[in-house]
Amino acid sequence: MTRNYKNSVSEQGVSLITLADKASPVSEQYRTIRTNIQYSMMDQEMRTLVITSSGPGEGKSTTAANLAVVFASSGKRVLLADADMRKPTVAKTFNLSNSDGLSNILGRPQVNLDQIIQNSGVPNLSVLPSGPKPPNPSELLGSVRMGKLLELLERNYDLVIFDMPPIVTVTDAQVLASKVDGTVLVARENVTNRDLLKKAKNLLNYVDANLLGVVYNGSRKSSDQGYYYG
């Protein structure tokens, strides 16, 4: 099943340019970021990846969703998990229900994972919505059950991408970044605060997270470049 995705989606969702216009320069930049992430993990196989930012409005959800699409298009079995249980976007982006999701799995051990994960409509790409907002997201992400869930997901997928809240705002991303193979920070031109970005890096270093690099987006220095990775 393939849905007709537009360049823009609802107010709560994000743009899936990698589906709406696969030949666009921005889509090509996402494929470049995919390659750079793969090469940054040459010494080990990367199975789990956190995408976060220092603050809101920097494009971390857009980056997570579009990276999930381009990794899936390369033939990998990808799961995009919405671990932003405070302000989720993934279900809206893919026109899916958010009535059940990650919070249900972590809060109720009897929940069947296969009944929660949904088909995105994109080949090789599955989606785990955030589910209802819990009172204790950080505690759930740091729980023993989250560790067991990571092990299960790694057995079932080639790559699991977690869309996380901004790391300076809440501790959720810091908690999960300490458990996964790699973390990518997203920054946006004229939005990201330099001091907050440094703080985000320090928070990741504090938990020994494997920071792969920074996606710098929103730049329009030339007509064909909008996303950079370094």
mmCIF file with all atom_site columns, C-alpha atoms in Angstrom:
data_model
loop_
_atom_site.group_PDB
_atom_site.id
_atom_site.type_symbol
_atom_site.label_atom_id
_atom_site.label_alt_id
_atom_site.label_comp_id
_atom_site.label_asym_id
_atom_site.label_entity_id
_atom_site.label_seq_id
_atom_site.pdbx_PDB_ins_code
_atom_site.Cartn_x
_atom_site.Cartn_y
_atom_site.Cartn_z
_atom_site.occupancy
_atom_site.B_iso_or_equiv
_atom_site.pdbx_formal_charge
_atom_site.auth_seq_id
_atom_site.auth_comp_id
_atom_site.auth_asym_id
_atom_site.auth_atom_id
_atom_site.pdbx_PDB_model_num
ATOM 1   C CA . MET A 1 1   ? 0.000  0.000  0.000  1.00 0.00 ? 1   MET A CA 1
ATOM 2   C CA . THR A 1 2   ? 1.355  3.445  -0.926 1.00 0.00 ? 2   THR A CA 1
ATOM 3   C CA . ARG A 1 3   ? -0.288 6.654  0.193  1.00 0.00 ? 3   ARG A CA 1
ATOM 4   C CA . ASN A 1 4   ? -0.211 9.915  -1.724 1.00 0.00 ? 4   ASN A CA 1
ATOM 5   C CA . TYR A 1 5   ? 1.981  12.162 0.400  1.00 0.00 ? 5   TYR A CA 1
ATOM 6   C CA . LYS A 1 6   ? 2.082  15.875 -0.271 1.00 0.00 ? 6   LYS A CA 1
ATOM 7   C CA . ASN A 1 7   ? 4.967  18.200 0.364  1.00 0.00 ? 7   ASN A CA 1
ATOM 8   C CA . SER A 1 8   ? 3.106  19.672 3.318  1.00 0.00 ? 8   SER A CA 1
ATOM 9   C CA . VAL A 1 9   ? 0.987  17.843 5.849  1.00 0.00 ? 9   VAL A CA 1
ATOM 10  C CA . SER A 1 10  ? -1.167 18.838 8.789  1.00 0.00 ? 10  SER A CA 1
ATOM 11  C CA . GLU A 1 11  ? -0.132 21.421 11.356 1.00 0.00 ? 11  GLU A CA 1
ATOM 12  C CA . GLN A 1 12  ? 1.018  18.688 13.731 1.00 0.00 ? 12  GLN A CA 1
ATOM 13  C CA . GLY A 1 13  ? 2.849  16.627 11.093 1.00 0.00 ? 13  GLY A CA 1
ATOM 14  C CA . VAL A 1 14  ? 5.998  17.320 9.112  1.00 0.00 ? 14  VAL A CA 1
ATOM 15  C CA . SER A 1 15  ? 6.952  17.572 5.450  1.00 0.00 ? 15  SER A CA 1
ATOM 16  C CA . LEU A 1 16  ? 7.954  14.327 3.730  1.00 0.00 ? 16  LEU A CA 1
ATOM 17  C CA . ILE A 1 17  ? 9.907  15.852 0.865  1.00 0.00 ? 17  ILE A CA 1
ATOM 18  C CA . THR A 1 18  ? 11.691 12.519 0.305  1.00 0.00 ? 18  THR A CA 1
ATOM 19  C CA . LEU A 1 19  ? 8.346  11.067 -0.785 1.00 0.00 ? 19  LEU A CA 1
ATOM 20  C CA . ALA A 1 20  ? 6.746  14.126 -2.362 1.00 0.00 ? 20  ALA A CA 1
ATOM 21  C CA . ASP A 1 21  ? 9.737  14.940 -4.581 1.00 0.00 ? 21  ASP A CA 1
ATOM 22  C CA . LYS A 1 22  ? 12.409 12.250 -4.590 1.00 0.00 ? 22  LYS A CA 1
ATOM 23  C CA . ALA A 1 23  ? 14.471 14.103 -7.207 1.00 0.00 ? 23  ALA A CA 1
ATOM 24  C CA . SER A 1 24  ? 14.634 17.395 -5.285 1.00 0.00 ? 24  SER A CA 1
ATOM 25  C CA . PRO A 1 25  ? 17.964 18.755 -4.009 1.00 0.00 ? 25  PRO A CA 1
ATOM 26  C CA . VAL A 1 26  ? 16.711 18.484 -0.431 1.00 0.00 ? 26  VAL A CA 1
ATOM 27  C CA . SER A 1 27  ? 15.869 14.788 -0.909 1.00 0.00 ? 27  SER A CA 1
ATOM 28  C CA . GLU A 1 28  ? 19.377 14.280 -2.234 1.00 0.00 ? 28  GLU A CA 1
ATOM 29  C CA . GLN A 1 29  ? 20.757 15.994 0.879  1.00 0.00 ? 29  GLN A CA 1
ATOM 30  C CA . TYR A 1 30  ? 18.870 13.498 3.060  1.00 0.00 ? 30  TYR A CA 1
ATOM 31  C CA . ARG A 1 31  ? 20.420 10.656 1.077  1.00 0.00 ? 31  ARG A CA 1
ATOM 32  C CA . THR A 1 32  ? 23.828 12.251 1.649  1.00 0.00 ? 32  THR A CA 1
ATOM 33  C CA . ILE A 1 33  ? 23.124 12.416 5.384  1.00 0.00 ? 33  ILE A CA 1
ATOM 34  C CA . ARG A 1 34  ? 22.138 8.735  5.263  1.00 0.00 ? 34  ARG A CA 1
ATOM 35  C CA . THR A 1 35  ? 25.487 7.869  3.680  1.00 0.00 ? 35  THR A CA 1
ATOM 36  C CA . ASN A 1 36  ? 27.420 9.971  6.188  1.00 0.00 ? 36  ASN A CA 1
ATOM 37  C CA . ILE A 1 37  ? 25.654 8.288  9.105  1.00 0.00 ? 37  ILE A CA 1
ATOM 38  C CA . GLN A 1 38  ? 26.483 4.863  7.682  1.00 0.00 ? 38  GLN A CA 1
ATOM 39  C CA . TYR A 1 39  ? 30.159 5.763  7.259  1.00 0.00 ? 39  TYR A CA 1
ATOM 40  C CA . SER A 1 40  ? 30.343 7.239  10.755 1.00 0.00 ? 40  SER A CA 1
ATOM 41  C CA . MET A 1 41  ? 29.616 3.757  12.149 1.00 0.00 ? 41  MET A CA 1
ATOM 42  C CA . MET A 1 42  ? 32.112 1.745  10.104 1.00 0.00 ? 42  MET A CA 1
ATOM 43  C CA . ASP A 1 43  ? 33.494 -0.108 13.142 1.00 0.00 ? 43  ASP A CA 1
ATOM 44  C CA . GLN A 1 44  ? 30.137 -1.490 14.256 1.00 0.00 ? 44  GLN A CA 1
ATOM 45  C CA . GLU A 1 45  ? 26.666 -2.106 12.896 1.00 0.00 ? 45  GLU A CA 1
ATOM 46  C CA . MET A 1 46  ? 24.235 0.674  13.729 1.00 0.00 ? 46  MET A CA 1
ATOM 47  C CA . ARG A 1 47  ? 20.811 -0.667 14.689 1.00 0.00 ? 47  ARG A CA 1
ATOM 48  C CA . THR A 1 48  ? 19.375 2.132  16.850 1.00 0.00 ? 48  THR A CA 1
ATOM 49  C CA . LEU A 1 49  ? 19.511 5.887  16.308 1.00 0.00 ? 49  LEU A CA 1
ATOM 50  C CA . VAL A 1 50  ? 18.211 8.880  18.290 1.00 0.00 ? 50  VAL A CA 1
ATOM 51  C CA . ILE A 1 51  ? 17.332 12.129 16.531 1.00 0.00 ? 51  ILE A CA 1
ATOM 52  C CA . THR A 1 52  ? 17.059 15.162 18.801 1.00 0.00 ? 52  THR A CA 1
ATOM 53  C CA . SER A 1 53  ? 17.786 18.893 18.961 1.00 0.00 ? 53  SER A CA 1
ATOM 54  C CA . SER A 1 54  ? 18.752 21.461 21.552 1.00 0.00 ? 54  SER A CA 1
ATOM 55  C CA . GLY A 1 55  ? 15.401 23.255 21.428 1.00 0.00 ? 55  GLY A CA 1
ATOM 56  C CA . PRO A 1 56  ? 12.016 23.307 19.677 1.00 0.00 ? 56  PRO A CA 1
ATOM 57  C CA . GLY A 1 57  ? 11.419 24.282 16.058 1.00 0.00 ? 57  GLY A CA 1
ATOM 58  C CA . GLU A 1 58  ? 14.789 23.083 14.763 1.00 0.00 ? 58  GLU A CA 1
ATOM 59  C CA . GLY A 1 59  ? 13.527 20.304 12.475 1.00 0.00 ? 59  GLY A CA 1
ATOM 60  C CA . LYS A 1 60  ? 14.321 17.131 14.428 1.00 0.00 ? 60  LYS A CA 1
ATOM 61  C CA . SER A 1 61  ? 10.977 15.452 13.591 1.00 0.00 ? 61  SER A CA 1
ATOM 62  C CA . THR A 1 62  ? 11.275 16.387 9.907  1.00 0.00 ? 62  THR A CA 1
ATOM 63  C CA . THR A 1 63  ? 14.809 14.992 9.880  1.00 0.00 ? 63  THR A CA 1
ATOM 64  C CA . ALA A 1 64  ? 13.798 11.773 11.643 1.00 0.00 ? 64  ALA A CA 1
ATOM 65  C CA . ALA A 1 65  ? 10.878 11.082 9.302  1.00 0.00 ? 65  ALA A CA 1
ATOM 66  C CA . ASN A 1 66  ? 12.759 11.817 6.098  1.00 0.00 ? 66  ASN A CA 1
ATOM 67  C CA . LEU A 1 67  ? 15.812 9.844  7.184  1.00 0.00 ? 67  LEU A CA 1
ATOM 68  C CA . ALA A 1 68  ? 13.516 6.910  7.940  1.00 0.00 ? 68  ALA A CA 1
ATOM 69  C CA . VAL A 1 69  ? 12.154 7.120  4.400  1.00 0.00 ? 69  VAL A CA 1
ATOM 70  C CA . VAL A 1 70  ? 15.570 7.242  2.694  1.00 0.00 ? 70  VAL A CA 1
ATOM 71  C CA . PHE A 1 71  ? 16.967 4.409  4.830  1.00 0.00 ? 71  PHE A CA 1
ATOM 72  C CA . ALA A 1 72  ? 13.885 2.326  3.967  1.00 0.00 ? 72  ALA A CA 1
ATOM 73  C CA . SER A 1 73  ? 14.322 3.142  0.285  1.00 0.00 ? 73  SER A CA 1
ATOM 74  C CA . SER A 1 74  ? 17.816 1.629  0.457  1.00 0.00 ? 74  SER A CA 1
ATOM 75  C CA . GLY A 1 75  ? 16.267 -1.731 1.327  1.00 0.00 ? 75  GLY A CA 1
ATOM 76  C CA . LYS A 1 76  ? 16.655 -1.677 5.096  1.00 0.00 ? 76  LYS A CA 1
ATOM 77  C CA . ARG A 1 77  ? 13.783 -2.766 7.331  1.00 0.00 ? 77  ARG A CA 1
ATOM 78  C CA . VAL A 1 78  ? 13.231 0.468  9.260  1.00 0.00 ? 78  VAL A CA 1
ATOM 79  C CA . LEU A 1 79  ? 11.081 1.331  12.263 1.00 0.00 ? 79  LEU A CA 1
ATOM 80  C CA . LEU A 1 80  ? 10.388 4.992  12.995 1.00 0.00 ? 80  LEU A CA 1
ATOM 81  C CA . ALA A 1 81  ? 9.472  5.211  16.681 1.00 0.00 ? 81  ALA A CA 1
ATOM 82  C CA . ASP A 1 82  ? 7.911  8.372  18.085 1.00 0.00 ? 82  ASP A CA 1
ATOM 83  C CA . ALA A 1 83  ? 9.560  8.654  21.489 1.00 0.00 ? 83  ALA A CA 1
ATOM 84  C CA . ASP A 1 84  ? 8.452  12.277 21.831 1.00 0.00 ? 84  ASP A CA 1
ATOM 85  C CA . MET A 1 85  ? 5.565  11.372 24.095 1.00 0.00 ? 85  MET A CA 1
ATOM 86  C CA . ARG A 1 86  ? 5.095  15.025 25.053 1.00 0.00 ? 86  ARG A CA 1
ATOM 87  C CA . LYS A 1 87  ? 4.568  16.517 21.583 1.00 0.00 ? 87  LYS A CA 1
ATOM 88  C CA . PRO A 1 88  ? 4.276  13.662 19.048 1.00 0.00 ? 88  PRO A CA 1
ATOM 89  C CA . THR A 1 89  ? 4.163  14.184 15.271 1.00 0.00 ? 89  THR A CA 1
ATOM 90  C CA . VAL A 1 90  ? 4.887  10.833 13.608 1.00 0.00 ? 90  VAL A CA 1
ATOM 91  C CA . ALA A 1 91  ? 1.317  9.492  13.555 1.00 0.00 ? 91  ALA A CA 1
ATOM 92  C CA . LYS A 1 92  ? 0.034  12.740 11.982 1.00 0.00 ? 92  LYS A CA 1
ATOM 93  C CA . THR A 1 93  ? 2.835  12.757 9.426  1.00 0.00 ? 93  THR A CA 1
ATOM 94  C CA . PHE A 1 94  ? 1.923  9.287  8.172  1.00 0.00 ? 94  PHE A CA 1
ATOM 95  C CA . ASN A 1 95  ? -1.854 9.686  8.654  1.00 0.00 ? 95  ASN A CA 1
ATOM 96  C CA . LEU A 1 96  ? -1.986 6.989  11.328 1.00 0.00 ? 96  LEU A CA 1
ATOM 97  C CA . SER A 1 97  ? -3.804 6.526  14.628 1.00 0.00 ? 97  SER A CA 1
ATOM 98  C CA . ASN A 1 98  ? -2.007 7.517  17.816 1.00 0.00 ? 98  ASN A CA 1
ATOM 99  C CA . SER A 1 99  ? -4.466 5.853  20.180 1.00 0.00 ? 99  SER A CA 1
ATOM 100 C CA . ASP A 1 100 ? -1.911 3.149  21.004 1.00 0.00 ? 100 ASP A CA 1
ATOM 101 C CA . GLY A 1 101 ? 1.845  3.343  20.908 1.00 0.00 ? 101 GLY A CA 1
ATOM 102 C CA . LEU A 1 102 ? 5.130  3.378  22.805 1.00 0.00 ? 102 LEU A CA 1
ATOM 103 C CA . SER A 1 103 ? 3.590  4.573  26.060 1.00 0.00 ? 103 SER A CA 1
ATOM 104 C CA . ASN A 1 104 ? 1.187  1.606  26.040 1.00 0.00 ? 104 ASN A CA 1
ATOM 105 C CA . ILE A 1 105 ? 4.023  -0.874 25.482 1.00 0.00 ? 105 ILE A CA 1
ATOM 106 C CA . LEU A 1 106 ? 6.158  0.575  28.274 1.00 0.00 ? 106 LEU A CA 1
ATOM 107 C CA . GLY A 1 107 ? 3.271  1.103  30.686 1.00 0.00 ? 107 GLY A CA 1
ATOM 108 C CA . ARG A 1 108 ? 1.439  -2.202 30.234 1.00 0.00 ? 108 ARG A CA 1
ATOM 109 C CA . PRO A 1 109 ? 3.604  -5.337 29.901 1.00 0.00 ? 109 PRO A CA 1
ATOM 110 C CA . GLN A 1 110 ? 0.742  -7.401 28.471 1.00 0.00 ? 110 GLN A CA 1
ATOM 111 C CA . VAL A 1 111 ? 0.472  -5.236 25.315 1.00 0.00 ? 111 VAL A CA 1
ATOM 112 C CA . ASN A 1 112 ? 1.229  -7.076 22.064 1.00 0.00 ? 112 ASN A CA 1
ATOM 113 C CA . LEU A 1 113 ? 3.895  -5.194 20.094 1.00 0.00 ? 113 LEU A CA 1
ATOM 114 C CA . ASP A 1 114 ? 2.637  -6.520 16.755 1.00 0.00 ? 114 ASP A CA 1
ATOM 115 C CA . GLN A 1 115 ? -0.736 -4.913 17.412 1.00 0.00 ? 115 GLN A CA 1
ATOM 116 C CA . ILE A 1 116 ? 0.823  -1.507 18.097 1.00 0.00 ? 116 ILE A CA 1
ATOM 117 C CA . ILE A 1 117 ? 3.307  -1.130 15.243 1.00 0.00 ? 117 ILE A CA 1
ATOM 118 C CA . GLN A 1 118 ? 1.652  0.156  12.063 1.00 0.00 ? 118 GLN A CA 1
ATOM 119 C CA . ASN A 1 119 ? 2.326  0.039  8.338  1.00 0.00 ? 119 ASN A CA 1
ATOM 120 C CA . SER A 1 120 ? 3.476  3.463  7.157  1.00 0.00 ? 120 SER A CA 1
ATOM 121 C CA . GLY A 1 121 ? 2.435  2.891  3.551  1.00 0.00 ? 121 GLY A CA 1
ATOM 122 C CA . VAL A 1 122 ? 6.102  3.248  2.554  1.00 0.00 ? 122 VAL A CA 1
ATOM 123 C CA . PRO A 1 123 ? 7.896  0.021  1.547  1.00 0.00 ? 123 PRO A CA 1
ATOM 124 C CA . ASN A 1 124 ? 10.183 -1.324 4.315  1.00 0.00 ? 124 ASN A CA 1
ATOM 125 C CA . LEU A 1 125 ? 9.060  1.374  6.780  1.00 0.00 ? 125 LEU A CA 1
ATOM 126 C CA . SER A 1 126 ? 6.992  0.655  9.887  1.00 0.00 ? 126 SER A CA 1
ATOM 127 C CA . VAL A 1 127 ? 5.853  3.172  12.491 1.00 0.00 ? 127 VAL A CA 1
ATOM 128 C CA . LEU A 1 128 ? 5.564  2.964  16.264 1.00 0.00 ? 128 LEU A CA 1
ATOM 129 C CA . PRO A 1 129 ? 3.435  5.952  17.379 1.00 0.00 ? 129 PRO A CA 1
ATOM 130 C CA . SER A 1 130 ? 3.946  7.582  20.756 1.00 0.00 ? 130 SER A CA 1
ATOM 131 C CA . GLY A 1 131 ? 0.567  6.589  22.174 1.00 0.00 ? 131 GLY A CA 1
ATOM 132 C CA . PRO A 1 132 ? -1.302 8.506  24.906 1.00 0.00 ? 132 PRO A CA 1
ATOM 133 C CA . LYS A 1 133 ? 0.767  11.045 26.822 1.00 0.00 ? 133 LYS A CA 1
ATOM 134 C CA . PRO A 1 134 ? 2.015  9.423  30.061 1.00 0.00 ? 134 PRO A CA 1
ATOM 135 C CA . PRO A 1 135 ? 2.765  11.326 33.282 1.00 0.00 ? 135 PRO A CA 1
ATOM 136 C CA . ASN A 1 136 ? 6.364  10.031 33.395 1.00 0.00 ? 136 ASN A CA 1
ATOM 137 C CA . PRO A 1 137 ? 7.997  9.780  29.920 1.00 0.00 ? 137 PRO A CA 1
ATOM 138 C CA . SER A 1 138 ? 11.584 9.957  31.198 1.00 0.00 ? 138 SER A CA 1
ATOM 139 C CA . GLU A 1 139 ? 11.030 7.175  33.716 1.00 0.00 ? 139 GLU A CA 1
ATOM 140 C CA . LEU A 1 140 ? 9.427  4.953  31.067 1.00 0.00 ? 140 LEU A CA 1
ATOM 141 C CA . LEU A 1 141 ? 12.344 5.496  28.663 1.00 0.00 ? 141 LEU A CA 1
ATOM 142 C CA . GLY A 1 142 ? 14.847 4.660  31.372 1.00 0.00 ? 142 GLY A CA 1
ATOM 143 C CA . SER A 1 143 ? 13.012 1.551  32.539 1.00 0.00 ? 143 SER A CA 1
ATOM 144 C CA . VAL A 1 144 ? 14.137 -2.066 32.329 1.00 0.00 ? 144 VAL A CA 1
ATOM 145 C CA . ARG A 1 145 ? 11.228 -2.696 29.983 1.00 0.00 ? 145 ARG A CA 1
ATOM 146 C CA . MET A 1 146 ? 12.611 -0.093 27.552 1.00 0.00 ? 146 MET A CA 1
ATOM 147 C CA . GLY A 1 147 ? 15.899 -1.973 27.496 1.00 0.00 ? 147 GLY A CA 1
ATOM 148 C CA . LYS A 1 148 ? 14.105 -5.213 26.703 1.00 0.00 ? 148 LYS A CA 1
ATOM 149 C CA . LEU A 1 149 ? 12.064 -3.462 24.000 1.00 0.00 ? 149 LEU A CA 1
ATOM 150 C CA . LEU A 1 150 ? 15.282 -2.214 22.370 1.00 0.00 ? 150 LEU A CA 1
ATOM 151 C CA . GLU A 1 151 ? 16.617 -5.755 22.235 1.00 0.00 ? 151 GLU A CA 1
ATOM 152 C CA . LEU A 1 152 ? 13.389 -6.994 20.642 1.00 0.00 ? 152 LEU A CA 1
ATOM 153 C CA . LEU A 1 153 ? 13.293 -4.217 18.049 1.00 0.00 ? 153 LEU A CA 1
ATOM 154 C CA . GLU A 1 154 ? 16.932 -4.805 17.103 1.00 0.00 ? 154 GLU A CA 1
ATOM 155 C CA . ARG A 1 155 ? 16.080 -8.402 16.311 1.00 0.00 ? 155 ARG A CA 1
ATOM 156 C CA . ASN A 1 156 ? 13.142 -7.445 14.102 1.00 0.00 ? 156 ASN A CA 1
ATOM 157 C CA . TYR A 1 157 ? 14.496 -4.409 12.225 1.00 0.00 ? 157 TYR A CA 1
ATOM 158 C CA . ASP A 1 158 ? 17.705 -3.377 10.504 1.00 0.00 ? 158 ASP A CA 1
ATOM 159 C CA . LEU A 1 159 ? 17.393 0.154  11.883 1.00 0.00 ? 159 LEU A CA 1
ATOM 160 C CA . VAL A 1 160 ? 15.225 1.782  14.543 1.00 0.00 ? 160 VAL A CA 1
ATOM 161 C CA . ILE A 1 161 ? 15.045 5.590  14.476 1.00 0.00 ? 161 ILE A CA 1
ATOM 162 C CA . PHE A 1 162 ? 13.735 7.361  17.581 1.00 0.00 ? 162 PHE A CA 1
ATOM 163 C CA . ASP A 1 163 ? 12.253 10.847 17.219 1.00 0.00 ? 163 ASP A CA 1
ATOM 164 C CA . MET A 1 164 ? 12.969 12.457 20.615 1.00 0.00 ? 164 MET A CA 1
ATOM 165 C CA . PRO A 1 165 ? 12.044 15.717 22.362 1.00 0.00 ? 165 PRO A CA 1
ATOM 166 C CA . PRO A 1 166 ? 14.649 18.512 22.491 1.00 0.00 ? 166 PRO A CA 1
ATOM 167 C CA . ILE A 1 167 ? 17.400 17.417 24.866 1.00 0.00 ? 167 ILE A CA 1
ATOM 168 C CA . VAL A 1 168 ? 17.844 20.710 26.724 1.00 0.00 ? 168 VAL A CA 1
ATOM 169 C CA . THR A 1 169 ? 14.120 20.973 27.468 1.00 0.00 ? 169 THR A CA 1
ATOM 170 C CA . VAL A 1 170 ? 13.587 17.548 29.073 1.00 0.00 ? 170 VAL A CA 1
ATOM 171 C CA . THR A 1 171 ? 15.780 14.558 29.931 1.00 0.00 ? 171 THR A CA 1
ATOM 172 C CA . ASP A 1 172 ? 14.019 12.034 27.630 1.00 0.00 ? 172 ASP A CA 1
ATOM 173 C CA . ALA A 1 173 ? 16.564 12.193 24.793 1.00 0.00 ? 173 ALA A CA 1
ATOM 174 C CA . GLN A 1 174 ? 19.502 12.073 27.189 1.00 0.00 ? 174 GLN A CA 1
ATOM 175 C CA . VAL A 1 175 ? 18.088 8.930  28.811 1.00 0.00 ? 175 VAL A CA 1
ATOM 176 C CA . LEU A 1 176 ? 17.580 7.057  25.544 1.00 0.00 ? 176 LEU A CA 1
ATOM 177 C CA . ALA A 1 177 ? 20.762 8.354  23.890 1.00 0.00 ? 177 ALA A CA 1
ATOM 178 C CA . SER A 1 178 ? 22.717 6.466  26.541 1.00 0.00 ? 178 SER A CA 1
ATOM 179 C CA . LYS A 1 179 ? 21.135 3.198  25.365 1.00 0.00 ? 179 LYS A CA 1
ATOM 180 C CA . VAL A 1 180 ? 21.317 3.419  21.548 1.00 0.00 ? 180 VAL A CA 1
ATOM 181 C CA . ASP A 1 181 ? 24.098 3.021  18.991 1.00 0.00 ? 181 ASP A CA 1
ATOM 182 C CA . GLY A 1 182 ? 24.179 6.619  17.793 1.00 0.00 ? 182 GLY A CA 1
ATOM 183 C CA . THR A 1 183 ? 22.680 10.082 18.220 1.00 0.00 ? 183 THR A CA 1
ATOM 184 C CA . VAL A 1 184 ? 22.251 12.912 15.729 1.00 0.00 ? 184 VAL A CA 1
ATOM 185 C CA . LEU A 1 185 ? 21.639 16.522 16.778 1.00 0.00 ? 185 LEU A CA 1
ATOM 186 C CA . VAL A 1 186 ? 19.569 18.795 14.540 1.00 0.00 ? 186 VAL A CA 1
ATOM 187 C CA . ALA A 1 187 ? 20.185 22.531 14.343 1.00 0.00 ? 187 ALA A CA 1
ATOM 188 C CA . ARG A 1 188 ? 18.420 25.187 12.290 1.00 0.00 ? 188 ARG A CA 1
ATOM 189 C CA . GLU A 1 189 ? 19.820 28.394 10.865 1.00 0.00 ? 189 GLU A CA 1
ATOM 190 C CA . ASN A 1 190 ? 18.543 31.520 12.652 1.00 0.00 ? 190 ASN A CA 1
ATOM 191 C CA . VAL A 1 191 ? 16.709 29.362 15.211 1.00 0.00 ? 191 VAL A CA 1
ATOM 192 C CA . THR A 1 192 ? 19.280 27.334 17.147 1.00 0.00 ? 192 THR A CA 1
ATOM 193 C CA . ASN A 1 193 ? 20.947 29.080 20.065 1.00 0.00 ? 193 ASN A CA 1
ATOM 194 C CA . ARG A 1 194 ? 24.700 28.465 20.073 1.00 0.00 ? 194 ARG A CA 1
ATOM 195 C CA . ASP A 1 195 ? 24.923 28.164 23.864 1.00 0.00 ? 195 ASP A CA 1
ATOM 196 C CA . LEU A 1 196 ? 22.011 25.711 23.972 1.00 0.00 ? 196 LEU A CA 1
ATOM 197 C CA . LEU A 1 197 ? 23.643 23.637 21.248 1.00 0.00 ? 197 LEU A CA 1
ATOM 198 C CA . LYS A 1 198 ? 26.829 23.442 23.315 1.00 0.00 ? 198 LYS A CA 1
ATOM 199 C CA . LYS A 1 199 ? 24.742 22.479 26.337 1.00 0.00 ? 199 LYS A CA 1
ATOM 200 C CA . ALA A 1 200 ? 23.041 19.745 24.299 1.00 0.00 ? 200 ALA A CA 1
ATOM 201 C CA . LYS A 1 201 ? 26.432 18.333 23.335 1.00 0.00 ? 201 LYS A CA 1
ATOM 202 C CA . ASN A 1 202 ? 27.588 18.410 26.959 1.00 0.00 ? 202 ASN A CA 1
ATOM 203 C CA . LEU A 1 203 ? 24.430 16.605 28.094 1.00 0.00 ? 203 LEU A CA 1
ATOM 204 C CA . LEU A 1 204 ? 25.098 13.849 25.559 1.00 0.00 ? 204 LEU A CA 1
ATOM 205 C CA . ASN A 1 205 ? 28.732 13.614 26.584 1.00 0.00 ? 205 ASN A CA 1
ATOM 206 C CA . TYR A 1 206 ? 27.682 13.316 30.218 1.00 0.00 ? 206 TYR A CA 1
ATOM 207 C CA . VAL A 1 207 ? 25.845 10.038 29.509 1.00 0.00 ? 207 VAL A CA 1
ATOM 208 C CA . ASP A 1 208 ? 28.553 8.786  27.113 1.00 0.00 ? 208 ASP A CA 1
ATOM 209 C CA . ALA A 1 209 ? 26.200 8.996  24.134 1.00 0.00 ? 209 ALA A CA 1
ATOM 210 C CA . ASN A 1 210 ? 27.718 8.317  20.727 1.00 0.00 ? 210 ASN A CA 1
ATOM 211 C CA . LEU A 1 211 ? 27.175 11.670 18.994 1.00 0.00 ? 211 LEU A CA 1
ATOM 212 C CA . LEU A 1 212 ? 27.556 10.994 15.272 1.00 0.00 ? 212 LEU A CA 1
ATOM 213 C CA . GLY A 1 213 ? 27.202 14.587 14.102 1.00 0.00 ? 213 GLY A CA 1
ATOM 214 C CA . VAL A 1 214 ? 24.916 17.554 13.546 1.00 0.00 ? 214 VAL A CA 1
ATOM 215 C CA . VAL A 1 215 ? 22.372 18.100 10.795 1.00 0.00 ? 215 VAL A CA 1
ATOM 216 C CA . TYR A 1 216 ? 22.332 21.821 9.995  1.00 0.00 ? 216 TYR A CA 1
ATOM 217 C CA . ASN A 1 217 ? 19.152 22.705 8.149  1.00 0.00 ? 217 ASN A CA 1
ATOM 218 C CA . GLY A 1 218 ? 17.322 25.757 6.913  1.00 0.00 ? 218 GLY A CA 1
ATOM 219 C CA . SER A 1 219 ? 20.367 27.170 5.121  1.00 0.00 ? 219 SER A CA 1
ATOM 220 C CA . ARG A 1 220 ? 19.783 28.725 1.706  1.00 0.00 ? 220 ARG A CA 1
ATOM 221 C CA . LYS A 1 221 ? 23.311 29.711 0.765  1.00 0.00 ? 221 LYS A CA 1
ATOM 222 C CA . SER A 1 222 ? 22.770 28.388 -2.729 1.00 0.00 ? 222 SER A CA 1
ATOM 223 C CA . SER A 1 223 ? 19.768 27.377 -4.792 1.00 0.00 ? 223 SER A CA 1
ATOM 224 C CA . ASP A 1 224 ? 20.340 23.657 -4.414 1.00 0.00 ? 224 ASP A CA 1
ATOM 225 C CA . GLN A 1 225 ? 21.524 23.211 -0.816 1.00 0.00 ? 225 GLN A CA 1
ATOM 226 C CA . GLY A 1 226 ? 19.310 23.208 2.228  1.00 0.00 ? 226 GLY A CA 1
ATOM 227 C CA . TYR A 1 227 ? 20.673 20.508 4.522  1.00 0.00 ? 227 TYR A CA 1
ATOM 228 C CA . TYR A 1 228 ? 24.194 19.851 5.710  1.00 0.00 ? 228 TYR A CA 1
ATOM 229 C CA . TYR A 1 229 ? 25.750 17.167 7.879  1.00 0.00 ? 229 TYR A CA 1
ATOM 230 C CA . GLY A 1 230 ? 28.985 17.453 9.778  1.00 0.00 ? 230 GLY A CA 1
#
